[in-house]
mmCIF file of C-alpha atoms in Angstrom:
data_model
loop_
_atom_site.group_PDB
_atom_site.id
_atom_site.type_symbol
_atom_site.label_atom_id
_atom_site.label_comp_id
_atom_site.label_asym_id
_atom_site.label_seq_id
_atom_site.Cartn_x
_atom_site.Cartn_y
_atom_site.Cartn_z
ATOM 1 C CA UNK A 1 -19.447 11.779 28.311
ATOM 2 C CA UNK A 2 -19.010 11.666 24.928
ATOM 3 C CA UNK A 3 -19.136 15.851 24.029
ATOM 4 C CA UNK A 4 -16.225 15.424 26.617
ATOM 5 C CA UNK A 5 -14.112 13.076 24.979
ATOM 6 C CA UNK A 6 -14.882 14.588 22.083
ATOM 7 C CA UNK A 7 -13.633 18.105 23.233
ATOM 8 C CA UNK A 8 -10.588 16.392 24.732
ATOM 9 C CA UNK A 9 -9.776 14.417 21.646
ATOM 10 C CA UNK A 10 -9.782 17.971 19.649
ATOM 11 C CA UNK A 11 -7.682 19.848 22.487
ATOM 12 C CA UNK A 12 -5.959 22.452 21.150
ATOM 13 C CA UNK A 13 -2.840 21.699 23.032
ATOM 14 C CA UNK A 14 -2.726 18.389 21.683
ATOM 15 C CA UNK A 15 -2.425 18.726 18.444
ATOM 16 C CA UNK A 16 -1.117 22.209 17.530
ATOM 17 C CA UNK A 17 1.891 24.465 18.827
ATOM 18 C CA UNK A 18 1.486 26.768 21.736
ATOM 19 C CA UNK A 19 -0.538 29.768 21.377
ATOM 20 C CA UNK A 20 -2.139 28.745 18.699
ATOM 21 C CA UNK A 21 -5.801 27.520 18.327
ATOM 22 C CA UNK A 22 -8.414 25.571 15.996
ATOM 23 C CA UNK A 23 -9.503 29.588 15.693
ATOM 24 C CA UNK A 24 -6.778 30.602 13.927
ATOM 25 C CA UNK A 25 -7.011 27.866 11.250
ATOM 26 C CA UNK A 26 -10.522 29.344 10.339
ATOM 27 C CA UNK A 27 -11.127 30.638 6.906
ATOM 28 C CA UNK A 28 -10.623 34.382 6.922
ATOM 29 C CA UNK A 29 -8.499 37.294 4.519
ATOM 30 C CA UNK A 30 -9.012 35.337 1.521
ATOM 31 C CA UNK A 31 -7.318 32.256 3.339
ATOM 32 C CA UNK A 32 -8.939 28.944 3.011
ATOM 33 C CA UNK A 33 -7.927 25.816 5.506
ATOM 34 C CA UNK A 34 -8.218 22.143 5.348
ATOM 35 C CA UNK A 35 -11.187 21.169 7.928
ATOM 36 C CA UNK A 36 -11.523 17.507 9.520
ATOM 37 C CA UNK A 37 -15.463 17.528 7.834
ATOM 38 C CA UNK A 38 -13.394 17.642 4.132
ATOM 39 C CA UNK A 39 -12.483 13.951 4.786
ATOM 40 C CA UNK A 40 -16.018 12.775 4.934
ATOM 41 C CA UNK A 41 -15.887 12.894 1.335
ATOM 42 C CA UNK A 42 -13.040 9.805 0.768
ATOM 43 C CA UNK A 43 -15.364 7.520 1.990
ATOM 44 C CA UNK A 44 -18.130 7.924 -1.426
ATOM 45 C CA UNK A 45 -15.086 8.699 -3.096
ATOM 46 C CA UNK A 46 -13.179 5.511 -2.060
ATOM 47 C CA UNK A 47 -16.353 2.803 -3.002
ATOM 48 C CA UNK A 48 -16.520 4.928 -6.438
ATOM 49 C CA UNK A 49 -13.046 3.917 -6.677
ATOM 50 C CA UNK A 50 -13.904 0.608 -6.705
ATOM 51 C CA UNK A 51 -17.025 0.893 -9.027
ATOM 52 C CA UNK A 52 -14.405 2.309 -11.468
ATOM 53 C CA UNK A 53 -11.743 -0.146 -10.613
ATOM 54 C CA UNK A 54 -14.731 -3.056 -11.520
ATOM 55 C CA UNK A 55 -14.648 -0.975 -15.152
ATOM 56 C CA UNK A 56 -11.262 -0.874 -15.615
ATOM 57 C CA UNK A 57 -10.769 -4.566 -14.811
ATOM 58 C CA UNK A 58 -13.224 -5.877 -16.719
ATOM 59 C CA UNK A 59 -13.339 -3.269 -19.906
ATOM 60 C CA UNK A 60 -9.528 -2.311 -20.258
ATOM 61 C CA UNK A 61 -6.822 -4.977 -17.818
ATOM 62 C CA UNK A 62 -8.602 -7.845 -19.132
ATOM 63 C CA UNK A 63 -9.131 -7.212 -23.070
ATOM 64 C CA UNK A 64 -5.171 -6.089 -22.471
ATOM 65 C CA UNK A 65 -3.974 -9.359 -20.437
ATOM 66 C CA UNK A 66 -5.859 -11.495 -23.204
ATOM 67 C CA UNK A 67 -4.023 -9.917 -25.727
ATOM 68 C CA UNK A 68 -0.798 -10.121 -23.848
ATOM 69 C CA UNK A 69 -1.527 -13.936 -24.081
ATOM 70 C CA UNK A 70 -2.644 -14.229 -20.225
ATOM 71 C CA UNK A 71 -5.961 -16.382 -19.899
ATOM 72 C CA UNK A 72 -7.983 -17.463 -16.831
ATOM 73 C CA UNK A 73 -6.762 -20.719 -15.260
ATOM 74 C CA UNK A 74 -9.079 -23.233 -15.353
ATOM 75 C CA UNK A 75 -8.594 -25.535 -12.046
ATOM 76 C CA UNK A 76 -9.997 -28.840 -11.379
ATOM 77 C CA UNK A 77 -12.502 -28.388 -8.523
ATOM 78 C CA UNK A 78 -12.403 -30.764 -5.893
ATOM 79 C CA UNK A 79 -15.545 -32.823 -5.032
ATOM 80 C CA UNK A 80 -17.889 -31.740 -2.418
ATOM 81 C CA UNK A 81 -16.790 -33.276 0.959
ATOM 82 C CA UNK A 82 -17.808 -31.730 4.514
ATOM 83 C CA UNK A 83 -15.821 -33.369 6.338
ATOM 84 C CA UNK A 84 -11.987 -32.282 4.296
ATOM 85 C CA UNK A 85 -13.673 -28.992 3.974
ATOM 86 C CA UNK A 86 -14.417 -28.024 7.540
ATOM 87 C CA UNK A 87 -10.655 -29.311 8.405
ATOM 88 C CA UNK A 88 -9.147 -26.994 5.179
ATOM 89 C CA UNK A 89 -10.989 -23.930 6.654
ATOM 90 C CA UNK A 90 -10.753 -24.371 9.866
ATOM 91 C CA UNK A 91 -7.303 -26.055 10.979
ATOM 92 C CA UNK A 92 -4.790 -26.519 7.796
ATOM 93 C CA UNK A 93 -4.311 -26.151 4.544
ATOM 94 C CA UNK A 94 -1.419 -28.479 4.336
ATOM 95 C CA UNK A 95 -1.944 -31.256 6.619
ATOM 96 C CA UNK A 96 0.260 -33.523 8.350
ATOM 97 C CA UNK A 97 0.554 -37.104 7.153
ATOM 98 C CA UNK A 98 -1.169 -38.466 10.910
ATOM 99 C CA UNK A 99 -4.127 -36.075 10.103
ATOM 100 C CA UNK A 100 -4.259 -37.463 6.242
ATOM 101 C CA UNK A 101 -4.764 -40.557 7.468
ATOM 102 C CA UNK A 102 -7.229 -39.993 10.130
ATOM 103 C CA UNK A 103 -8.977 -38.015 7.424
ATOM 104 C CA UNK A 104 -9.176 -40.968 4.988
ATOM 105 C CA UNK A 105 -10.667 -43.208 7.371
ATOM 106 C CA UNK A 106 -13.557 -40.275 8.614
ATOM 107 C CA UNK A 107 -14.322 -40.113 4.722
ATOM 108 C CA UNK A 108 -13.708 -43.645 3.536
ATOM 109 C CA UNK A 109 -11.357 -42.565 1.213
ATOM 110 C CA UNK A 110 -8.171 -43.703 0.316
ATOM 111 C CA UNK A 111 -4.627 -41.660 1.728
ATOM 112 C CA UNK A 112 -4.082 -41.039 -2.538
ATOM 113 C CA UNK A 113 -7.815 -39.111 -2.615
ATOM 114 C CA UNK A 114 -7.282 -37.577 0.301
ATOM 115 C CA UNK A 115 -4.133 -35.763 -1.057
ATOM 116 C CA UNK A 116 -5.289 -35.156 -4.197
ATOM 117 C CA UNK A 117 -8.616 -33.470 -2.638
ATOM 118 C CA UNK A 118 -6.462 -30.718 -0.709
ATOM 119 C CA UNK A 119 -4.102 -30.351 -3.720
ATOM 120 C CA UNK A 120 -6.931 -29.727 -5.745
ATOM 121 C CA UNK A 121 -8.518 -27.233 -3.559
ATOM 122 C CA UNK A 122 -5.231 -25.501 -2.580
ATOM 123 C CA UNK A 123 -5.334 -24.953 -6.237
ATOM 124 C CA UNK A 124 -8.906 -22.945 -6.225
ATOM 125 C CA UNK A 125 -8.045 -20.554 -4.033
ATOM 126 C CA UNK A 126 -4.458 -19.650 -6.047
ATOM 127 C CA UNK A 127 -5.313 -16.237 -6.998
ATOM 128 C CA UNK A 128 -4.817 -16.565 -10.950
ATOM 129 C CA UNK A 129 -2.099 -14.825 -13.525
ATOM 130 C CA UNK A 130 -5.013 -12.692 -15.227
ATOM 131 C CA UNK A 131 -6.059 -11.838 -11.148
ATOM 132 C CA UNK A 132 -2.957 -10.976 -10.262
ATOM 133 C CA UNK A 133 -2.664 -8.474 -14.115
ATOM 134 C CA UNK A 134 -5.750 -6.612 -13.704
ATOM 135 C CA UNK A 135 -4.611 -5.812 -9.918
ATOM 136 C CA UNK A 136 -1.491 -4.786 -10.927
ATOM 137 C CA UNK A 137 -2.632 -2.958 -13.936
ATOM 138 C CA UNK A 138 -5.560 -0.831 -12.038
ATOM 139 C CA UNK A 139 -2.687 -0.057 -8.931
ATOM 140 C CA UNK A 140 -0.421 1.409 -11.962
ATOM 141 C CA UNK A 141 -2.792 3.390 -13.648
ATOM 142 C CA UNK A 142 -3.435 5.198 -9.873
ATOM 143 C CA UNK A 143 0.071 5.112 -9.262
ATOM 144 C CA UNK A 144 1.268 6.994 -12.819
ATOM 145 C CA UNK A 145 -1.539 9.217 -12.261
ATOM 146 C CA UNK A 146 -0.694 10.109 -8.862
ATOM 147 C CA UNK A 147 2.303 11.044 -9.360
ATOM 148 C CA UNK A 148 2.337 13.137 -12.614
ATOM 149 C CA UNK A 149 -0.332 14.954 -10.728
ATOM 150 C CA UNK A 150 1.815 15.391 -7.635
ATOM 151 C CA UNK A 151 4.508 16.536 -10.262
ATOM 152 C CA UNK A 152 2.385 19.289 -11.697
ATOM 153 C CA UNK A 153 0.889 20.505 -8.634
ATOM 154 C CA UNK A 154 4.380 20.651 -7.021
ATOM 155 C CA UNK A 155 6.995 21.654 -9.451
ATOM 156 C CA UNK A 156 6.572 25.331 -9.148
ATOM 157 C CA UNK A 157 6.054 25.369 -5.404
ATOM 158 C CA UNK A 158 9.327 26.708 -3.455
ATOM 159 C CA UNK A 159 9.029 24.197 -0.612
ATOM 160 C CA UNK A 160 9.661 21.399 -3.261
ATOM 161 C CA UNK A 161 12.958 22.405 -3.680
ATOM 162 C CA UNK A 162 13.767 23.562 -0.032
ATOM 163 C CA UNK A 163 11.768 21.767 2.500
ATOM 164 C CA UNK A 164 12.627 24.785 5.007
ATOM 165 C CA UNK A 165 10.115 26.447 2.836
ATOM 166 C CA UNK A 166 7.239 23.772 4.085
ATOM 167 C CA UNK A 167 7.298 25.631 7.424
ATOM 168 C CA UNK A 168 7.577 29.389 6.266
ATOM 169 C CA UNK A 169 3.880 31.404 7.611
ATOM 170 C CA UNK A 170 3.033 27.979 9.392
ATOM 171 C CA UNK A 171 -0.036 27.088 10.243
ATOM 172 C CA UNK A 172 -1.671 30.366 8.513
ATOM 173 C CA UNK A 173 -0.963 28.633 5.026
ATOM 174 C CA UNK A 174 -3.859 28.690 2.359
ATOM 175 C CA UNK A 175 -4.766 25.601 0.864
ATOM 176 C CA UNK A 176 -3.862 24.949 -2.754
ATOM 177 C CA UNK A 177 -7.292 23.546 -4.983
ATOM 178 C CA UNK A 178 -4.068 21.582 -6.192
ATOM 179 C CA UNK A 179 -3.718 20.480 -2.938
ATOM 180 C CA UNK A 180 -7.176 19.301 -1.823
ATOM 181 C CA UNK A 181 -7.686 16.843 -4.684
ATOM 182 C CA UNK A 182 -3.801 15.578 -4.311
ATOM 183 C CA UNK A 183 -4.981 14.497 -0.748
ATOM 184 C CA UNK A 184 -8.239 13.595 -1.354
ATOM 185 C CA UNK A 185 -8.127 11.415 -4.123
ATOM 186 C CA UNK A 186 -4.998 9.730 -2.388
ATOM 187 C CA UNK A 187 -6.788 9.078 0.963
ATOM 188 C CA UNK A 188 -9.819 8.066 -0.890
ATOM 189 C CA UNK A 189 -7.461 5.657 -3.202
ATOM 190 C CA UNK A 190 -5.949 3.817 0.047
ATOM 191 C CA UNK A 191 -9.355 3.796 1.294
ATOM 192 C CA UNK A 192 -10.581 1.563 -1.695
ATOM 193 C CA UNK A 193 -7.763 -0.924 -0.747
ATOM 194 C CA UNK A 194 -8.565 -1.412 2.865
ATOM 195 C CA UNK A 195 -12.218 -2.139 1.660
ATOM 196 C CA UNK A 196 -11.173 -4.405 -1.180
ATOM 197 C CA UNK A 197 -8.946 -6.406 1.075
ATOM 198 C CA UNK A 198 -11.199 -9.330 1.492
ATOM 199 C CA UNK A 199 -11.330 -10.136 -2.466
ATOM 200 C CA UNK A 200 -8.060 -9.240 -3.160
ATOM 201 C CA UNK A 201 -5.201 -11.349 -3.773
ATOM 202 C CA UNK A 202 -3.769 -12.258 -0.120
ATOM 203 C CA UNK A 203 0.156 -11.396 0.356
ATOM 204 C CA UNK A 204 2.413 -13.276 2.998
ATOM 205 C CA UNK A 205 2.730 -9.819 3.946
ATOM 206 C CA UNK A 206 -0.997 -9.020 4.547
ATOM 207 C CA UNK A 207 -0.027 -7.460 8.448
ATOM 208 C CA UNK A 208 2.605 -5.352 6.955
ATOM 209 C CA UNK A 209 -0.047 -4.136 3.954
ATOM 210 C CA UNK A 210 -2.658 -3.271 6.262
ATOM 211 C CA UNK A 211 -0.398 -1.499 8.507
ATOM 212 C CA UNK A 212 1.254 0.238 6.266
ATOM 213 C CA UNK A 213 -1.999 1.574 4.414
ATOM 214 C CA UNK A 214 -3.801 2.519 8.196
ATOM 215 C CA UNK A 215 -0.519 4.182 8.698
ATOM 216 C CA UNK A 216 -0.870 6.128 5.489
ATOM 217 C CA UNK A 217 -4.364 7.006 5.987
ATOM 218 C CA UNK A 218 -3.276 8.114 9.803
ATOM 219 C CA UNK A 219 -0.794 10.081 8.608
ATOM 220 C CA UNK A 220 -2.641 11.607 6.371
ATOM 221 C CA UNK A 221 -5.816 12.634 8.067
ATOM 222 C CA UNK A 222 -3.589 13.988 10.782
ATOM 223 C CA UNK A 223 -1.093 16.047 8.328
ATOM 224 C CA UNK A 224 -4.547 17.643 7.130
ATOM 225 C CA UNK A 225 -6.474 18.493 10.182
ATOM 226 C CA UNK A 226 -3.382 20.254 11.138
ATOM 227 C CA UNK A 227 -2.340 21.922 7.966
ATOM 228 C CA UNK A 228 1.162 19.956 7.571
ATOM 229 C CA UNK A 229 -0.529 19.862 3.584
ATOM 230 C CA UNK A 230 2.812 20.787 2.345
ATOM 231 C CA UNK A 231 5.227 17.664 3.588
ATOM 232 C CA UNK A 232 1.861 15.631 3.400
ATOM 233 C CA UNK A 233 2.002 16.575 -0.415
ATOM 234 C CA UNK A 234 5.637 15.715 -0.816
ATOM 235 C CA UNK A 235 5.249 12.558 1.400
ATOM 236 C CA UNK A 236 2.944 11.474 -1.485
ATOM 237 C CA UNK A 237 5.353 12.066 -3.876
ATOM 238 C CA UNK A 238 8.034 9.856 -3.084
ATOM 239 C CA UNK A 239 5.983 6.915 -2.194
ATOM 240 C CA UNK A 240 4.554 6.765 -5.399
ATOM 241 C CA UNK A 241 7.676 7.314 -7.261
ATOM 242 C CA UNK A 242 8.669 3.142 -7.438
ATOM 243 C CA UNK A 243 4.976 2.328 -7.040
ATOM 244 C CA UNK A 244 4.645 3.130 -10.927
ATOM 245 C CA UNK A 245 7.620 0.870 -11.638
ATOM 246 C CA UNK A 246 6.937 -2.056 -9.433
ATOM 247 C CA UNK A 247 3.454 -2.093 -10.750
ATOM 248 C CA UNK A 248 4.917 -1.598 -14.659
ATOM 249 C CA UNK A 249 7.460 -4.277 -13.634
ATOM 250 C CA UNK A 250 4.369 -7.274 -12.463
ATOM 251 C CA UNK A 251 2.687 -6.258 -15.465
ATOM 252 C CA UNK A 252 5.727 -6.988 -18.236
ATOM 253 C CA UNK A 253 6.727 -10.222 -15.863
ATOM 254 C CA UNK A 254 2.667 -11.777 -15.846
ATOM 255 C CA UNK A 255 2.989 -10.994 -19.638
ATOM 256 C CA UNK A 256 6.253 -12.626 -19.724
ATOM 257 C CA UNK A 257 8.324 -9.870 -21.300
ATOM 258 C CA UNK A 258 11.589 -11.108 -18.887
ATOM 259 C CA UNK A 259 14.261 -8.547 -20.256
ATOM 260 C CA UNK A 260 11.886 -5.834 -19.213
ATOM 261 C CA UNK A 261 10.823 -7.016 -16.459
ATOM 262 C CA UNK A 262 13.964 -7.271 -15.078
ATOM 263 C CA UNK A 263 14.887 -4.081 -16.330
ATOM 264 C CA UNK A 264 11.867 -2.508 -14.810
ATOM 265 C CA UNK A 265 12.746 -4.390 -11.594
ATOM 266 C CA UNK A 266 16.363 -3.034 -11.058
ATOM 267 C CA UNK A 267 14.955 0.321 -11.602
ATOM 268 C CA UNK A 268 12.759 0.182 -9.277
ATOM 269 C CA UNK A 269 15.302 -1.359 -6.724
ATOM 270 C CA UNK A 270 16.957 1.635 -7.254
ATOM 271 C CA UNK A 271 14.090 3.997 -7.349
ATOM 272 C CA UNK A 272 12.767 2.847 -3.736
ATOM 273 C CA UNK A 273 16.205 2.865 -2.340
ATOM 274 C CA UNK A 274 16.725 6.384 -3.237
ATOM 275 C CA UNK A 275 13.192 7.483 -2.495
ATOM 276 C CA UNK A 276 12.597 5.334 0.394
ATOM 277 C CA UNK A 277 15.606 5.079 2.385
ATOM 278 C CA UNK A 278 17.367 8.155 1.523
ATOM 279 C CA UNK A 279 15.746 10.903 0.757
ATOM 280 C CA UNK A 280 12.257 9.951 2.589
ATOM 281 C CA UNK A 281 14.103 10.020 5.761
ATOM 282 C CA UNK A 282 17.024 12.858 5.623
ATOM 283 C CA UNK A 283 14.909 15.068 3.596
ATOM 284 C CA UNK A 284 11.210 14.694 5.037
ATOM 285 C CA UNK A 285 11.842 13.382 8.390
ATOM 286 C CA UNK A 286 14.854 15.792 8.656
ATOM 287 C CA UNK A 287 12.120 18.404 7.787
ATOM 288 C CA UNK A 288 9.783 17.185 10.393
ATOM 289 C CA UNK A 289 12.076 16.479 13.254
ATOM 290 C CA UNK A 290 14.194 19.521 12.932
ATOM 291 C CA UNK A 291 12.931 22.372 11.516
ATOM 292 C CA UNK A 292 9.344 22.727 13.493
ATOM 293 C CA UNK A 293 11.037 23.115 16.543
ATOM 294 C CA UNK A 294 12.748 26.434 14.844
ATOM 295 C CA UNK A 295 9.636 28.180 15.109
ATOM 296 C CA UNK A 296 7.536 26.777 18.377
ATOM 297 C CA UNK A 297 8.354 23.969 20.922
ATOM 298 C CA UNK A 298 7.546 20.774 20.727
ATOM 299 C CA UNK A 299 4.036 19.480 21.583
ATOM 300 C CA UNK A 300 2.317 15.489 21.579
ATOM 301 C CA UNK A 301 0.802 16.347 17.456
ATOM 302 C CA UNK A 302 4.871 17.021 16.688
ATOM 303 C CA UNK A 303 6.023 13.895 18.168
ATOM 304 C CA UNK A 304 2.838 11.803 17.550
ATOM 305 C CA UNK A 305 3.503 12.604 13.228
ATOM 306 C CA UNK A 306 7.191 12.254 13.495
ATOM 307 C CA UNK A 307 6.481 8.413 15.160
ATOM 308 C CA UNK A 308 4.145 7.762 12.241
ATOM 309 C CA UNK A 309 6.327 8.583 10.028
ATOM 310 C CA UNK A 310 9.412 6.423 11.683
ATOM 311 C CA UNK A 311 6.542 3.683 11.724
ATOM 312 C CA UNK A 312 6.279 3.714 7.816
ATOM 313 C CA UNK A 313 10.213 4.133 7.504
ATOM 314 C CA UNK A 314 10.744 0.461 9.474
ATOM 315 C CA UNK A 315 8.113 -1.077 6.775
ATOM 316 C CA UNK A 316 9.904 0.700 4.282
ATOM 317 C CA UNK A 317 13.424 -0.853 5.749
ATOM 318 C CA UNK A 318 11.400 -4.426 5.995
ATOM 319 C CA UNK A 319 10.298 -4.072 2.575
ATOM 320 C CA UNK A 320 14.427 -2.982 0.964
ATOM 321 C CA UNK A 321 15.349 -6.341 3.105
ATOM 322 C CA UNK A 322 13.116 -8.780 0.679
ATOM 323 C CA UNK A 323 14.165 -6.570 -2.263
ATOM 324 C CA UNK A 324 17.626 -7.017 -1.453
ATOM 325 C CA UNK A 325 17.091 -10.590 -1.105
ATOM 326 C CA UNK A 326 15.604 -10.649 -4.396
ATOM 327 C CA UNK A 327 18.382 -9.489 -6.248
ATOM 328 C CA UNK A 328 21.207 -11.834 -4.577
ATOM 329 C CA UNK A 329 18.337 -14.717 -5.327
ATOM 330 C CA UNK A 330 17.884 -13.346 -8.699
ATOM 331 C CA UNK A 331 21.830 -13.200 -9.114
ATOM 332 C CA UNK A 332 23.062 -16.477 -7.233
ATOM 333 C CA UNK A 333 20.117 -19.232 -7.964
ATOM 334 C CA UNK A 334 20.151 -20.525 -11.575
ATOM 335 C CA UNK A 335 17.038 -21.186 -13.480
ATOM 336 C CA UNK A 336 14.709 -24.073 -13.592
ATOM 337 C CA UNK A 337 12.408 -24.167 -15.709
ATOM 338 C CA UNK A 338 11.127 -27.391 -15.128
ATOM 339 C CA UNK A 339 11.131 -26.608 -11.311
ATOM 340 C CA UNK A 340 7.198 -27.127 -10.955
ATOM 341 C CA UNK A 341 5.683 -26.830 -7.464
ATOM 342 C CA UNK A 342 2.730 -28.930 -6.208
ATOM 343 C CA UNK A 343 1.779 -26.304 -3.435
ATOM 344 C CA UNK A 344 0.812 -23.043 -3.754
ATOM 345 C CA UNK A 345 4.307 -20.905 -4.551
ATOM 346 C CA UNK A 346 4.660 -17.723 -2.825
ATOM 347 C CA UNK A 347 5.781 -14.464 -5.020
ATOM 348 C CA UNK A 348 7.462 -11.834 -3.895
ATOM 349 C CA UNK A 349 6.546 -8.087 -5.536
ATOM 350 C CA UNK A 350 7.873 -5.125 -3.181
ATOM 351 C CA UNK A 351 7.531 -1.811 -2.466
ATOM 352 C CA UNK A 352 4.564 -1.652 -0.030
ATOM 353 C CA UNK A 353 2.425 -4.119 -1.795
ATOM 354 C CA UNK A 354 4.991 -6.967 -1.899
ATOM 355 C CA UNK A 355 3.937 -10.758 -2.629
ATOM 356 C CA UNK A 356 5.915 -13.588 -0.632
ATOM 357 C CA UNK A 357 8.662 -15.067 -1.734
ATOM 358 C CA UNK A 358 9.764 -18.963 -1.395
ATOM 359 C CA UNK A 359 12.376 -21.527 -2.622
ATOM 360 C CA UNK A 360 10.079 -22.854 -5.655
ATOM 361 C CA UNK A 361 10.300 -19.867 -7.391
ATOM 362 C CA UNK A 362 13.633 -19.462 -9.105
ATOM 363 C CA UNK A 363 12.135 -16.324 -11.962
ATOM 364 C CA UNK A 364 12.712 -12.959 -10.740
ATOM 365 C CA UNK A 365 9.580 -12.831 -8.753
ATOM 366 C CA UNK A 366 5.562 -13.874 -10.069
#
């Protein structure tokens, strides 16, 4: 049963045009393919990701946040209680006033304690500043690296100027050495942040994260069993292009730099506007959706990588929504600085790793 699920799942018909076969993407006159066994490899690749990301965050991001003048937040703990615990972990983290007081007479404590308990442990599990800078700072390393590599390996490639070129000799197109890290180290990269979801800090917009980062990795591992390397490469590209600044622009604000932070901030609004919503879908989709069916008819793979690309689109249209709501927040609301929330305030950071966003905080985002 399984060898034919297997051989169904791999059907040529499926996922490649008609009249061609898994034969004809078989290394042969000097031409050398992307296989399905190459991605094996992200998985080492992605936990040594996050040996060197354990480096980097404790050698380089936090030496750097000390001497931006970030230091580690030192909360009161809350006592040991069983009772307020199993209720925080199991039914709210803000309760109701009935449920405060039924809690203070199960404990024998007063309504006062009984606040101050889940304040108090609300407060442990608020990610702190220097958290939140070494995240930031080992996502914009990747992110500046990724894409000056993606600049290099494409700038002299003719399909990175015309994206009719992406579909010239397709499928029988080599793959690039260029190419093989590009992809691998990317997939391997998103890997590490699926794996390091449970220690990481947690976003309002967790669902959207994890979606968006299975729908990368989809996309991905499809675009190279199938040899679409060439818009895979140029996918890359643009997503990482306001990565670098968003990440740049959370580093200046945890450091408190707020001119460049800002500055940082409306160039990246502008950055993943132009990237995201422009030319991601009436350059790349446009190349997906239109010119394939120039040169064979449309099959399930065609439709199946156009949808996952649509599905990463509507984040990226969810995502331009909070940033747009940023900047009228950021232009209307005045600031408080002596506006001091007793819950946890949600931040807002956006661009496909965005933080949440909430009335308390009247800065440009945390």
């Amino acid at each position: 049963m399984f060898d034919t699920l297997y051989e169904w799942f791999w059907w040529d018909r499926i996922w490649l045009p008609v009249n061609l076969t898994w034969s004809d993407l078989e290394d042969r006159d000097g031409r050398v393919y992307a296989k399905a066994s190459h991605l094996y490899v992200t998985v080492p690749y992605a936990f040594a990701f996050l040996f060197v990301r354990y480096l980097f965050e404790r050698w380089i991001a936090t030496p750097l946040a000390v001497s931006a003048g970030i230091q580690q937040r030192v909360h009161l703990k809350a006592e040991d209680n069983p009772i307020l615990e199993a209720y925080y972990t199991t039914h709210y983290r803000n309760p109701v006033q009935a449920d405060i007081d039924g809690l203070s007479k199960k404990c024998s404590l007063s309504v006062r304690q009984v606040q101050r308990w889940f304040r108090r442990r609300r407060s442990q599990d608020r990610p702190g500043v220097l958290k939140k800078f070494r995240e930031a700072s080992w996502r914009f390393v990747f992110y500046l690296s990724a894409f000056i590599g993606g600049i290099i390996a494409l700038y002299d490639k003719e399909w990175f100027y015309d994206t009719r070129e992406v579909w010239t000799d397709f499928p029988r197109q080599s793959m690039l050495e260029s190419q093989y890290w590009y992809y691998v180290l990317e997939m391997s990269f998103y890997g590490s942040l699926l794996f390091s979801v449970a220690f990481d800090v947690k976003r309002k917009d967790f669902k959207e994260q994890i979606i968006h980062h299975l729908a990368t990795l989809v996309l991905l591992s499809f675009s190279w069993c199938v040899n679409y390397i060439r818009i895979g490469t140029l996918v890359m590209l643009v997503h990482d292009a306001s990565d670098v600044l968003m990440e740049s622009a959370k580093l200046f604000n945890y450091a408190k730099w707020e001119k460049t932070c800002k500055t940082l901030f409306v160039l990246f609004a502008i950055v993943f506007m132009v990237t995201r919503l422009i030319i991601y879908p009436f350059w790349l989709i446009h190349c997906t959706w239109v010119y394939p069916i120039q040169h064979y008819p449309a099959f399930f793979g065609y439709y199946f990588f156009n949808v996952m690309l649509v599905v990463l689109l509507c984040l990226h249209m969810f995502w331009a929504y909070l940033i747009l709501c940023m900047i009228r927040k950021f232009v209307t609301v005045p600031l408080d600085s002596s506006d001091e929330p007793d819950s946890d305030p949600s931040h807002v950071l956006l661009s496909g790793y965005s933080e949440s966003f909430s009335k308390y905080d009247k800065k440009l985002f945390l």
